[in-house]
C-alpha positions as a printed Julia matrix, in Angstrom:
106×3 Matrix{Float64}:
 42.51  -38.89    6.79
 40.3   -41.94    5.79
 39.26  -42.23    2.05
 35.66  -42.49    1.0
 34.6   -43.23   -2.87
 31.25  -42.89   -3.71
 28.93  -43.49   -7.03
 25.56  -42.1    -8.23
 23.41  -42.47  -10.46
 21.93  -39.89  -11.74
 17.34  -39.01  -11.99
 15.76  -38.51  -14.92
 15.59  -34.48  -13.28
 19.77  -35.23  -12.82
 20.48  -35.6   -16.01
 18.88  -32.92  -17.21
 20.36  -30.52  -14.42
 23.66  -31.97  -15.84
 22.72  -31.42  -19.3
 22.12  -27.64  -17.96
 25.48  -26.78  -15.86
 27.34  -29.68  -18.3
 29.64  -31.86  -15.91
 32.76  -29.18  -14.96
 30.44  -27.41  -13.35
 29.01  -30.22  -11.07
 32.24  -31.34  -10.78
 33.77  -27.75   -9.36
 30.33  -27.98   -7.07
 31.39  -31.41   -5.71
 34.62  -30.05   -5.39
 33.38  -26.97   -3.08
 30.62  -29.35   -0.75
 33.61  -31.58    0.67
 36.42  -28.7     0.26
 33.11  -27.36    2.69
 33.43  -30.28    5.25
 37.75  -30.44    4.82
 37.42  -32.75    3.02
 40.05  -32.89   -0.87
 38.52  -34.46   -3.12
 41.16  -36.5    -5.56
 38.71  -37.45   -8.44
 36.26  -37.62  -10.35
 34.74  -39.01  -13.27
 31.97  -40.21  -15.64
 31.59  -43.4   -16.19
 28.4   -45.89  -18.13
 27.82  -48.49  -16.81
 26.86  -49.8   -13.89
 27.35  -45.99  -12.11
 27.55  -42.63  -13.56
 29.92  -41.34  -11.11
 32.77  -42.19   -9.92
 34.47  -40.11   -6.76
 36.74  -39.99   -4.59
 37.49  -38.02   -1.32
 40.0   -37.48    1.72
 37.07  -36.5     3.86
 37.8   -36.11    7.92
 35.24  -38.63    9.19
 32.93  -40.53    8.55
 30.06  -38.06    9.68
 31.09  -35.53    7.18
 31.02  -38.99    4.21
 26.71  -39.04    6.22
 26.61  -35.22    5.75
 27.6   -34.75    1.8
 26.1   -37.96    1.44
 22.66  -37.23    3.19
 22.31  -33.77    1.65
 23.2   -35.53   -1.73
 21.08  -38.08   -1.48
 17.7   -35.18   -0.3
 17.81  -33.67   -3.36
 16.96  -36.24   -5.52
 18.3   -35.89   -8.47
 20.46  -38.84   -7.76
 20.78  -41.89   -5.93
 24.82  -41.61   -4.02
 26.63  -44.17   -2.37
 29.59  -44.0    -0.12
 32.22  -47.0     0.33
 35.27  -46.49    3.22
 38.6   -47.53    1.74
 40.55  -49.47    3.2
 44.71  -48.9     2.63
 47.07  -52.09    1.93
 48.24  -51.14    5.0
 45.05  -51.21    7.3
 44.05  -54.88    6.08
 47.65  -56.43    7.28
 46.53  -55.25   10.69
 43.14  -56.43    9.72
 44.92  -60.01    9.58
 47.01  -59.58   11.97
 44.18  -59.31   14.29
 42.97  -62.04   16.62
 38.91  -62.39   15.59
 36.17  -65.43   17.88
 33.5   -65.97   15.66
 31.38  -68.96   15.15
 29.28  -69.72   11.73
 25.75  -70.18   11.84
 24.77  -73.74   13.1
 28.05  -74.67   14.1
């Protein structure tokens, strides 16, 4: 199953909701959301710095990741971003592929 890293930044209303519901409540909600899409949450962490939230998830496909992203973004409480995570083996495969490319102006 493809693996995704979701990062998020809370808005003011999102922080108010987090304070009301608690961190474990939000973790449980995200876990249930991803399971409902046929996935499994591997890790869930809060942070401070560049991002407020880090989630690693296995999901069946990109459409499931996009659906989760759209639904969370629609609510407006957090800015949600998804990154497809690639294994070292996939990078080995990619490195072995022939690619025809010409830089601009060359």
